[in-house]
């Protein structure tokens, strides 16, 4: 049995926090400074965390290694189980040509790449985040943008920055549900509070995307469309999470935002249309635009797409995988079908959760400073109701609809595994790092030191969530690691525990774009892995991550005061 001690360095929480931060500093320096591959940086940081756990926190070597093994297993299931099956579905659409049909369908809305970035990366990406999450929207939307002529590095940057506002409600609100299980504050209370924070991000993210595509000119010429999309998404996310259904918040917001933008483009268009090719040097091509978004001198490819539209049956097949995914996830989450999951090892669930098993990770015996076992040592194997399994079922149905033979489907699955191999390794290593830090007490040291800020902790609360997602790549994991810590600190500082727990999730979404596994997924999707793309992407997005984090910190702090307390 290992009992955590949060101040192992001379009984000082401050000095202990400095030591506990070493693995994280190592990770980010190696990734952003030395430009090492994400899995290499994660492996070195994991080794550092093990040394700190054993040498400083006096954690038994066996316990530390086993804690890391649980984290690696969690990275493989359920996280990469989701991503692999989602990418498999996408790759089948590519091999059958239906991805090109879908791309052409999007391109007919507008040939202006600033508008395309909003529609694909923000709206369509939000829908993918709502259904699957865990890196899926980044991979798919980045490739779609490249197919429309975006440079690889720009496409990946746009996909990463766009994957922010929807993350807290991703995978049918799994992060919020996890936060409730850790804190016991209620899904509706937590979801409604998060729904009064992340919609503010939705107002700015589309504007950020057009700035990334075309700088100040892009903002000046396309801000009305970006604002319409952001406002509709934010209002829909707020209304759905507060008054309708927390799990459906992103689905409703993404669909309404896309419809609003498409409708707005029927009556408005930018004064000029912006396009650039993947090999364009410097700025893109800007030409006068006409109604509907088409240019006076359209590219031959765009003109051909307009003149020769795809048959309606093929367009329907192109959209069918996503409709199938929506239908399966909606059906699987009907209470009568989903059933109730077991709450502790040895219990049995009902419905699809009847086969769900909870078990203590073998050999891991860790208690916190109060002698209570950590919740993270219990592993949940919900193989039938897991999002990855539902995506696998959707993939089988997609293969039937797209007329993919079983042999071709299996070969595509194998190709998808090879494509994601670096990302799979990175995710396993980073989650191992997170579990070692959490199990040894390094994470608790950092969080408790920050909680000493008193009332100012409200400003720091989103930073803790941001830190958790930056390390684990998952708002779900960050909530499970830091949710209870946020509540404990809130009680000590006299703050609203629901607000602080929600701040953890809302701040966490801004760490998504700099998480090593998301960077690895984005780099792999656009073919940057041979050029140390993760480090280059890190430098592209870190500024946006910190800027949005500052906005969220200020918002949560003001919500904890009389100035904006009416919002919560």
C-alpha positions as MATLAB code, in Angstrom:
seq = 'XXXXXXXXXXXXXXXXXXXXXXXXXXXXXXXXXXXXXXXXXXXXXXXXXXXXXXXXXXXXXXXXXXXXXXXXXXXXXXXXXXXXXXXXXXXXXXXXXXXXXXXXXXXXXXXXXXXXXXXXXXXXXXXXXXXXXXXXXXXXXXXXXXXXXXXXXXXXXXXXXXXXXXXXXXXXXXXXXXXXXXXXXXXXXXXXXXXXXXXXXXXXXXXXXXXXXXXXXXXXXXXXXXXXXXXXXXXXXXXXXXXXXXXXXXXXXXXXXXXXXXXXXXXXXXXXXXXXXXXXXXXXXXXXXXXXXXXXXXXXXXXXXXXXXXXXXXXXXXXXXXXXXXXXXXXXXXXXXXXXXXXXXXXXXXXXXXXXXXXXXXXXXXXXXXXXXXXXXXXXXXXXXXXXXXXXXXXXXXXXXXXXXXXXXXXXXXXXXXXXXXXXXXXXXXXXXXXXXXXXXXXXXXXXXXXXXXXXXXXXXXXXXXXXXXXXXXXXXXXXXXXXXXXXXXXXXXXXXXXXXXXXXXXXXXXXXXXXXXXXXXXXXXXXXXXXXXXXXXXXXXXXXXXXXXXXXXXXXXXXXXXXXXXX';
ca = [
       0.000    0.000    0.000;
       1.331    3.417   -0.992;
       0.052    6.498    0.825;
       0.453    9.822   -0.927;
       2.439   12.645    0.661;
       1.946   15.942   -1.112;
       4.864   17.843    0.457;
       7.807   15.409    0.334;
      10.486   18.102   -0.155;
      11.301   19.394    3.345;
       7.591   19.492    4.149;
       7.192   22.437    1.759;
       4.317   22.422   -0.724;
       6.033   25.125   -2.782;
       9.345   23.302   -3.223;
       7.495   20.053   -3.771;
       5.454   21.720   -6.520;
       8.658   22.886   -8.225;
       9.892   19.300   -8.307;
       6.501   17.907   -9.350;
       6.469   20.259  -12.333;
       9.734   18.871  -13.730;
       8.106   16.122  -15.872;
       5.689   18.622  -17.414;
       8.426   21.158  -18.082;
      10.500   18.385  -19.621;
       7.634   17.399  -21.895;
       6.984   20.890  -23.206;
      10.642   21.838  -23.612;
      11.391   18.693  -25.579;
       8.272   19.115  -27.689;
       8.265   22.839  -28.385;
      11.883   23.789  -27.832;
      13.944   20.865  -29.113;
      11.326   19.751  -31.663;
      11.448   16.091  -30.676;
       8.736   13.761  -31.901;
       5.766   13.671  -29.539;
       6.202   10.025  -28.560;
       9.910   10.552  -27.839;
       9.188   13.608  -25.683;
       6.437   11.711  -23.871;
       8.705    8.704  -23.266;
      11.450   10.882  -21.746;
       8.924   12.823  -19.627;
       7.462    9.516  -18.425;
      10.919    8.355  -17.361;
      11.437   11.650  -15.508;
       8.095   11.310  -13.738;
       8.999    7.778  -12.640;
      12.299    9.026  -11.200;
      10.511   11.837   -9.335;
       7.844    9.417   -8.067;
      10.392    6.915   -6.734;
      13.235    9.197   -5.594;
      11.251   12.163   -4.233;
       7.787   10.810   -3.395;
       9.103    7.421   -2.154;
       6.635    5.526   -4.314;
       7.543    1.832   -4.683;
       8.982    1.065   -8.107;
       6.388   -1.638   -8.754;
       3.487    0.650   -7.878;
       4.839    3.409  -10.110;
       5.265    1.095  -13.095;
       1.842   -0.479  -12.604;
       0.203    2.949  -12.341;
       1.845    3.833  -15.640;
       0.598    0.613  -17.204;
      -2.971    1.477  -16.227;
      -2.596    4.884  -17.840;
      -1.245    3.306  -21.032;
      -4.179    0.872  -21.076;
      -6.618    3.759  -20.619;
      -4.950    5.512  -23.551;
      -5.581    2.476  -25.733;
      -9.107    1.877  -24.436;
     -11.303    3.838  -24.642;
      -9.380    6.758  -26.183;
      -7.554    5.304  -29.191;
     -10.292    2.689  -29.657;
     -12.499    5.637  -30.566;
      -9.969    7.335  -32.830;
      -8.976    4.184  -34.751;
     -12.563    3.284  -35.625;
     -13.450    6.866  -36.526;
     -10.443    7.121  -38.851;
     -11.337    3.735  -40.342;
     -14.742    5.078  -41.342;
     -13.119    8.145  -42.823;
     -10.563    6.085  -44.765;
     -13.327    3.955  -46.266;
     -14.994    7.109  -47.571;
     -11.660    8.129  -49.091;
     -11.083    4.785  -50.809;
     -14.584    4.731  -52.290;
     -14.348    8.343  -53.476;
     -17.214    9.508  -51.264;
     -14.934   11.764  -49.253;
     -14.322   13.761  -52.448;
     -18.078   13.928  -52.973;
     -18.504   15.303  -49.453;
     -15.670   17.770  -49.998;
     -17.231   18.990  -53.241;
     -20.550   19.376  -51.426;
     -18.887   21.642  -48.866;
     -16.929   23.554  -51.517;
     -20.117   24.500  -53.380;
     -21.216   26.524  -50.375;
     -18.277   28.875  -50.977;
     -14.905   28.733  -52.720;
     -13.547   31.261  -50.193;
     -11.149   29.324  -47.986;
     -11.874   31.594  -45.030;
     -15.518   30.495  -45.139;
     -14.517   26.884  -45.760;
     -12.366   26.949  -42.624;
     -15.401   27.958  -40.552;
     -17.773   25.438  -42.114;
     -15.415   22.460  -42.041;
     -13.099   23.003  -39.064;
     -15.598   24.681  -36.731;
     -19.091   23.446  -37.660;
     -18.335   19.995  -39.072;
     -15.503   19.558  -36.580;
     -17.889   20.329  -33.725;
     -20.271   17.646  -34.978;
     -17.435   15.122  -35.074;
     -16.353   16.183  -31.583;
     -19.925   15.714  -30.364;
     -20.058   12.194  -31.748;
     -16.557   10.835  -31.171;
     -14.108   13.373  -29.755;
     -10.595   12.301  -28.697;
      -8.789   13.717  -31.753;
     -11.230   12.540  -34.416;
     -12.346   16.015  -35.597;
      -8.760   17.239  -35.850;
      -7.701   14.354  -38.077;
     -10.704   14.425  -40.395;
     -11.159   18.177  -40.824;
      -7.431   18.747  -41.386;
      -7.447   16.304  -44.297;
     -10.615   17.861  -45.710;
      -8.980   21.284  -45.662;
      -5.912   19.963  -47.479;
      -8.178   18.471  -50.138;
      -9.612   21.956  -50.654;
      -6.161   23.456  -51.262;
      -4.939   24.460  -47.798;
      -1.265   24.060  -46.956;
      -0.693   21.114  -44.575;
       0.659   23.194  -41.682;
      -2.162   25.734  -41.997;
      -4.817   23.022  -42.264;
      -3.548   21.322  -39.112;
      -3.322   24.632  -37.225;
      -6.894   25.559  -38.154;
      -8.195   22.124  -37.141;
      -6.440   22.319  -33.757;
      -7.613   25.851  -32.917;
     -11.184   25.058  -34.012;
     -11.303   22.069  -31.654;
     -11.919   24.140  -28.504;
     -15.437   25.356  -27.760;
     -17.109   21.960  -28.457;
     -14.662   19.853  -26.409;
     -16.363   20.110  -22.988;
     -19.497   18.475  -24.456;
     -17.574   16.091  -26.714;
     -18.401   12.420  -27.166;
     -21.942   13.077  -25.950;
     -20.774   15.025  -22.880;
     -18.483   12.312  -21.521;
     -16.233   14.963  -19.857;
     -19.216   16.403  -17.966;
     -20.493   12.953  -17.013;
     -17.031   12.025  -15.750;
     -16.820   15.251  -13.767;
     -20.120   14.413  -12.105;
     -18.900   10.921  -11.163;
     -15.796   12.398   -9.534;
     -17.486   15.282   -7.734;
     -21.118   14.173   -7.350;
     -22.339   17.661   -8.250;
     -24.841   16.540  -10.898;
     -24.594   16.426  -14.699;
     -27.267   19.080  -15.191;
     -25.662   21.568  -12.781;
     -22.183   21.088  -14.196;
     -23.365   21.047  -17.809;
     -25.435   24.202  -17.440;
     -22.513   26.059  -15.837;
     -20.067   24.963  -18.520;
     -22.765   26.026  -20.979;
     -22.420   29.547  -19.597;
     -18.662   29.617  -20.171;
     -17.633   27.863  -23.381;
     -20.226   29.641  -25.584;
     -18.113   32.769  -25.127;
     -15.247   30.950  -26.834;
     -17.557   30.125  -29.722;
     -17.893   33.846  -30.443;
     -14.147   34.247  -30.984;
     -12.975   30.952  -32.465;
     -14.457   31.497  -35.991;
     -12.839   34.954  -36.000;
      -9.525   33.370  -35.021;
      -9.838   30.868  -37.871;
     -10.280   33.492  -40.572;
      -7.341   35.404  -39.073;
      -5.166   32.288  -39.346;
      -6.226   31.853  -42.972;
      -5.892   35.455  -44.163;
      -4.758   37.733  -41.330;
      -6.311   41.142  -40.767;
      -7.757   41.245  -44.259;
      -9.629   38.044  -43.503;
     -11.107   39.543  -40.340;
     -12.083   42.736  -42.112;
     -13.803   40.991  -45.010;
     -15.417   37.950  -43.391;
     -16.207   38.958  -39.806;
     -20.010   39.041  -40.421;
     -20.063   35.360  -41.433;
     -17.716   34.377  -38.610;
     -19.810   36.278  -36.085;
     -23.097   34.771  -37.291;
     -21.661   31.278  -36.971;
     -20.141   31.953  -33.532;
     -23.248   33.616  -32.110;
     -25.618   30.874  -33.295;
     -23.297   28.133  -32.034;
     -22.859   29.820  -28.657;
     -26.559   30.489  -28.142;
     -27.485   26.945  -29.208;
     -24.865   25.413  -26.928;
     -26.076   27.529  -24.019;
     -29.766   26.819  -24.604;
     -29.344   23.084  -25.189;
     -27.054   22.477  -22.198;
     -29.241   24.533  -19.866;
     -32.759   23.666  -20.981;
     -32.782   20.590  -23.236;
     -30.010   17.990  -22.944;
     -26.368   18.233  -21.903;
     -25.217   15.310  -24.124;
     -26.854   16.849  -27.211;
     -25.396   20.348  -26.727;
     -22.717   20.125  -29.420;
     -24.862   18.239  -31.927;
     -27.582   20.882  -31.851;
     -25.078   23.753  -31.836;
     -23.049   22.388  -34.758;
     -26.068   21.727  -36.968;
     -27.742   25.069  -36.259;
     -24.491   27.006  -36.744;
     -23.870   25.321  -40.103;
     -27.439   25.976  -41.273;
     -27.255   29.601  -40.134;
     -23.972   30.170  -41.977;
     -25.181   28.525  -45.185;
     -28.370   30.606  -45.037;
     -26.433   33.804  -44.353;
     -24.212   33.185  -47.381;
     -27.302   33.216  -49.584;
     -27.781   36.925  -48.860;
     -24.207   38.030  -48.126;
     -20.732   37.283  -49.412;
     -17.263   38.773  -48.863;
     -16.176   41.593  -51.150;
     -13.300   39.390  -52.279;
     -12.762   35.642  -52.341;
      -9.564   34.128  -50.932;
      -7.949   30.933  -52.197;
      -4.470   29.464  -52.022;
      -2.922   26.254  -53.227;
      -0.930   23.848  -51.071;
       2.293   25.026  -52.770;
       1.487   28.746  -52.744;
       4.227   30.950  -51.361;
       3.156   33.962  -49.325;
      -0.432   35.159  -49.524;
      -3.218   33.468  -51.424;
      -5.118   34.571  -54.488;
      -7.724   37.298  -53.862;
     -10.303   38.095  -56.543;
     -13.636   39.978  -56.587;
     -16.504   37.784  -55.493;
     -20.126   37.511  -56.610;
     -23.240   36.315  -54.826;
     -23.066   32.784  -53.536;
     -19.330   32.945  -52.915;
     -18.184   31.985  -56.413;
     -15.501   34.202  -57.946;
     -15.587   36.101  -61.228;
     -12.523   34.087  -62.264;
     -12.988   30.765  -60.491;
     -10.318   28.112  -60.531;
     -10.817   25.392  -63.193;
     -11.322   22.804  -60.456;
     -14.048   24.859  -58.777;
     -15.721   25.620  -62.091;
     -15.756   21.914  -62.937;
     -17.302   21.090  -59.574;
     -20.053   23.643  -60.144;
     -20.754   22.539  -63.727;
     -20.788   18.819  -62.956;
     -22.512   18.253  -59.635;
     -22.420   14.771  -58.171;
     -25.535   12.569  -58.445;
     -27.850   12.941  -55.489;
     -27.519    9.276  -54.614;
     -23.746    9.632  -54.290;
     -24.107   12.782  -52.191;
     -26.488   10.893  -49.910;
     -23.968    8.068  -49.583;
     -21.232   10.593  -48.779;
     -23.261   11.961  -45.879;
     -24.526    8.534  -44.783;
     -21.586    7.608  -42.483;
     -22.243   10.622  -40.282;
     -25.989   10.075  -40.295;
     -25.380    6.453  -39.320;
     -23.090    7.549  -36.479;
     -25.688   10.020  -35.193;
     -28.455    7.409  -35.328;
     -26.398    4.754  -33.513;
     -25.237    7.109  -30.782;
     -28.746    8.457  -30.228;
     -30.185    4.949  -29.983;
     -27.390    3.733  -27.710;
     -27.987    6.595  -25.302;
     -31.709    6.021  -24.870;
     -31.972    5.135  -21.148;
     -33.970    1.966  -21.795;
     -31.288    0.696  -24.200;
     -28.185    2.060  -22.490;
     -29.194    0.859  -19.054;
     -27.298    1.643  -15.863;
     -23.570    1.065  -15.468;
     -22.184   -0.638  -12.340;
     -20.911    1.771   -9.691;
     -18.237   -0.421   -8.117;
     -16.350   -3.651   -8.819;
     -18.510   -6.733   -8.552;
     -21.785   -4.981   -9.409;
     -23.747   -5.724  -12.569;
     -25.198   -3.207  -14.985;
     -28.314   -3.283  -17.128;
     -29.064   -2.845  -20.825;
     -25.949   -2.386  -22.952;
     -24.089   -1.834  -19.698;
     -24.882   -5.386  -18.592;
     -21.466   -6.505  -19.833;
     -19.607   -3.502  -18.379;
     -16.990   -4.539  -15.835;
     -15.296   -2.475  -13.138;
     -12.140   -3.876  -11.579;
      -9.234   -2.608   -9.523;
      -6.070   -2.449  -11.600;
      -3.962   -5.451  -10.570;
      -1.158   -4.655   -8.161;
      -2.032   -0.979   -7.686;
      -2.783   -0.129   -4.061;
      -2.731    3.645   -3.569;
      -4.522    5.833   -1.020;
      -4.512    9.591   -0.656;
      -3.331   11.511    2.370;
      -6.609   10.758    4.179;
      -6.270    7.035    3.581;
      -8.986    6.799    0.908;
      -8.305    4.747   -2.267;
      -7.916    6.768   -5.459;
     -10.845    6.549   -7.855;
      -8.464    6.249  -10.804;
      -7.213    2.808   -9.744;
     -10.556    1.310  -10.816;
     -10.615    0.480  -14.527;
     -13.895    0.570  -16.447;
     -14.173   -1.873  -19.340;
     -17.452   -0.950  -21.026;
     -16.629   -2.620  -24.329;
     -20.190   -2.786  -25.681;
     -21.398    0.742  -24.896;
     -17.996    2.354  -25.515;
     -17.975    5.072  -28.166;
     -15.281    3.190  -30.070;
     -17.463    0.072  -30.276;
     -20.420    2.106  -31.471;
     -18.162    3.608  -34.140;
     -17.066    0.095  -35.120;
     -20.715   -0.867  -35.624;
     -21.240    2.339  -37.597;
     -18.219    1.402  -39.696;
     -19.685   -1.990  -40.580;
     -22.946   -0.353  -41.635;
     -21.006    2.301  -43.552;
     -19.138   -0.417  -45.442;
     -22.489   -1.902  -46.474;
     -23.912    1.436  -47.597;
     -20.741    2.407  -49.494;
     -20.510   -1.123  -50.967;
     -17.094   -1.868  -49.521;
     -16.208   -5.558  -49.638;
     -15.170   -7.271  -46.368;
     -11.622   -7.766  -47.653;
     -11.245   -4.128  -48.626;
     -12.724   -3.020  -45.302;
     -10.206   -5.155  -43.365;
      -7.284   -3.883  -45.451;
      -8.432   -0.321  -44.813;
      -8.589   -1.046  -41.087;
      -5.022   -2.313  -41.138;
      -3.900    0.782  -43.041;
      -5.644    2.973  -40.464;
      -3.748    1.252  -37.634;
      -0.436    1.822  -39.411;
      -1.336    5.449  -40.084;
      -2.119    6.080  -36.424;
       0.758    4.063  -34.965;
       2.752    7.150  -33.810;
      -0.372    8.717  -32.314;
      -1.308    5.461  -30.558;
       2.149    5.240  -28.997;
       2.054    8.904  -27.975;
      -1.355    8.597  -26.335;
      -0.322    5.486  -24.376;
       2.873    7.161  -23.125;
       1.216   10.459  -22.187;
      -1.572    8.732  -20.262;
       1.045    6.618  -18.513;
       2.766    9.884  -17.535;
      -0.511   11.313  -16.236;
      -1.298    8.246  -14.137;
       2.192    8.117  -12.639;
       1.958   11.795  -11.705;
      -1.528   11.312  -10.296;
      -0.751    8.107   -8.431;
       2.483    9.341   -6.869;
       0.935   12.631   -5.749;
       2.780   14.960   -8.146;
      -0.506   16.145   -9.654;
      -2.026   16.657   -6.196;
       1.006   18.670   -5.114;
       0.653   21.029   -8.055;
      -3.085   21.432   -7.574;
      -2.948   21.969   -3.812;
      -0.174   24.517   -4.168;
      -2.290   26.489   -6.630;
      -5.316   26.178   -4.317;
      -3.385   28.175   -1.737;
      -4.201   31.310   -3.698;
      -7.497   31.679   -1.802;
     -10.157   33.689   -3.618;
      -7.729   34.212   -6.497;
      -7.997   30.464   -7.100;
     -11.019   31.256   -9.256;
      -8.621   32.824  -11.742;
      -6.274   29.822  -11.550;
      -8.997   27.175  -11.744;
      -9.115   27.031  -15.577;
      -5.313   26.814  -15.652;
      -5.441   23.535  -13.727;
      -7.894   22.115  -16.258;
      -5.756   23.466  -19.089;
      -2.708   21.783  -17.590;
      -4.555   18.476  -17.252;
      -5.720   18.418  -20.871;
      -2.339   19.613  -22.131;
      -0.776   16.556  -20.505;
      -3.482   13.922  -21.088;
      -5.071   15.290  -24.265;
      -8.499   14.613  -22.823;
     -10.944   16.876  -21.005;
     -12.404   13.673  -19.599;
      -9.059   12.666  -18.104;
      -8.414   16.160  -16.775;
     -11.798   16.204  -15.077;
     -11.163   12.820  -13.525;
      -7.739   13.920  -12.278;
      -8.553   17.406  -11.024;
     -12.335   17.551  -10.561;
     -12.355   16.603   -6.901;
      -9.313   18.774   -6.272;
     -11.197   21.769   -7.655;
     -14.124   21.087   -5.339;
     -11.856   20.663   -2.296;
     -10.019   23.892   -3.061;
     -13.316   25.701   -3.630;
     -14.579   24.720   -0.175;
     -11.296   25.847    1.415;
     -11.387   29.187   -0.390;
     -15.122   29.823    0.105;
     -15.869   29.568   -3.626;
     -18.717   27.881   -5.520;
     -17.637   24.238   -6.056;
     -19.806   23.864   -9.171;
     -18.177   26.949  -10.693;
     -14.660   25.724   -9.949;
     -15.334   22.207  -11.241;
     -16.876   23.691  -14.381;
     -13.908   26.026  -14.730;
     -11.681   22.959  -14.808;
     -13.576   21.575  -17.795;
     -13.925   24.909  -19.610;
     -10.273   25.778  -19.126;
      -9.312   22.286  -20.140;
     -10.708   22.639  -23.648;
      -8.005   25.223  -24.356;
      -5.243   22.742  -23.590;
      -6.549   20.396  -26.274;
      -4.719   22.114  -29.120;
      -1.292   21.787  -27.450;
      -1.670   18.247  -26.103;
       1.038   15.959  -27.546;
      -1.372   13.317  -28.767;
      -3.577   15.838  -30.550;
      -0.484   17.343  -32.129;
       0.615   13.858  -33.173;
      -2.807   13.077  -34.659;
      -2.880   16.374  -36.571;
       0.669   15.934  -37.854;
      -0.005   12.352  -38.949;
      -3.232   13.336  -40.703;
      -1.562   15.999  -42.874;
       1.721   14.162  -43.426;
       4.023   16.292  -41.273;
       5.471   13.422  -39.214;
       8.674   13.210  -41.241;
       9.416   16.886  -40.645;
       9.024   16.988  -36.893;
       5.587   18.456  -37.442;
       4.419   18.210  -33.823;
       6.939   20.797  -32.649;
       6.139   23.142  -35.512;
       2.426   22.856  -34.819;
       3.029   23.447  -31.106;
       4.645   26.795  -31.855;
       1.784   27.714  -34.198;
      -1.002   27.107  -31.667;
       0.516   27.855  -28.250;
      -0.231   31.582  -28.581;
      -3.903   30.952  -29.325;
      -4.129   28.498  -26.441;
      -2.722   31.006  -23.941;
      -4.810   33.891  -25.280;
      -8.087   31.983  -24.988;
      -7.016   30.630  -21.602;
      -6.560   34.179  -20.327;
     -10.086   35.027  -21.478;
     -11.483   31.977  -19.667;
      -9.531   32.761  -16.483;
     -10.921   36.290  -16.399;
     -14.460   35.030  -17.093;
     -14.416   32.412  -14.315;
     -12.897   34.867  -11.865;
     -15.565   37.487  -12.626;
     -18.260   34.806  -12.328;
     -16.983   34.151   -8.801;
     -17.536   37.824   -7.907;
     -20.668   39.933   -7.677;
     -19.903   41.415  -11.087;
     -20.856   38.300  -13.094;
     -22.262   36.018  -10.399;
     -25.658   36.368  -12.086;
     -24.325   34.182  -14.912;
     -24.103   31.149  -12.619;
];
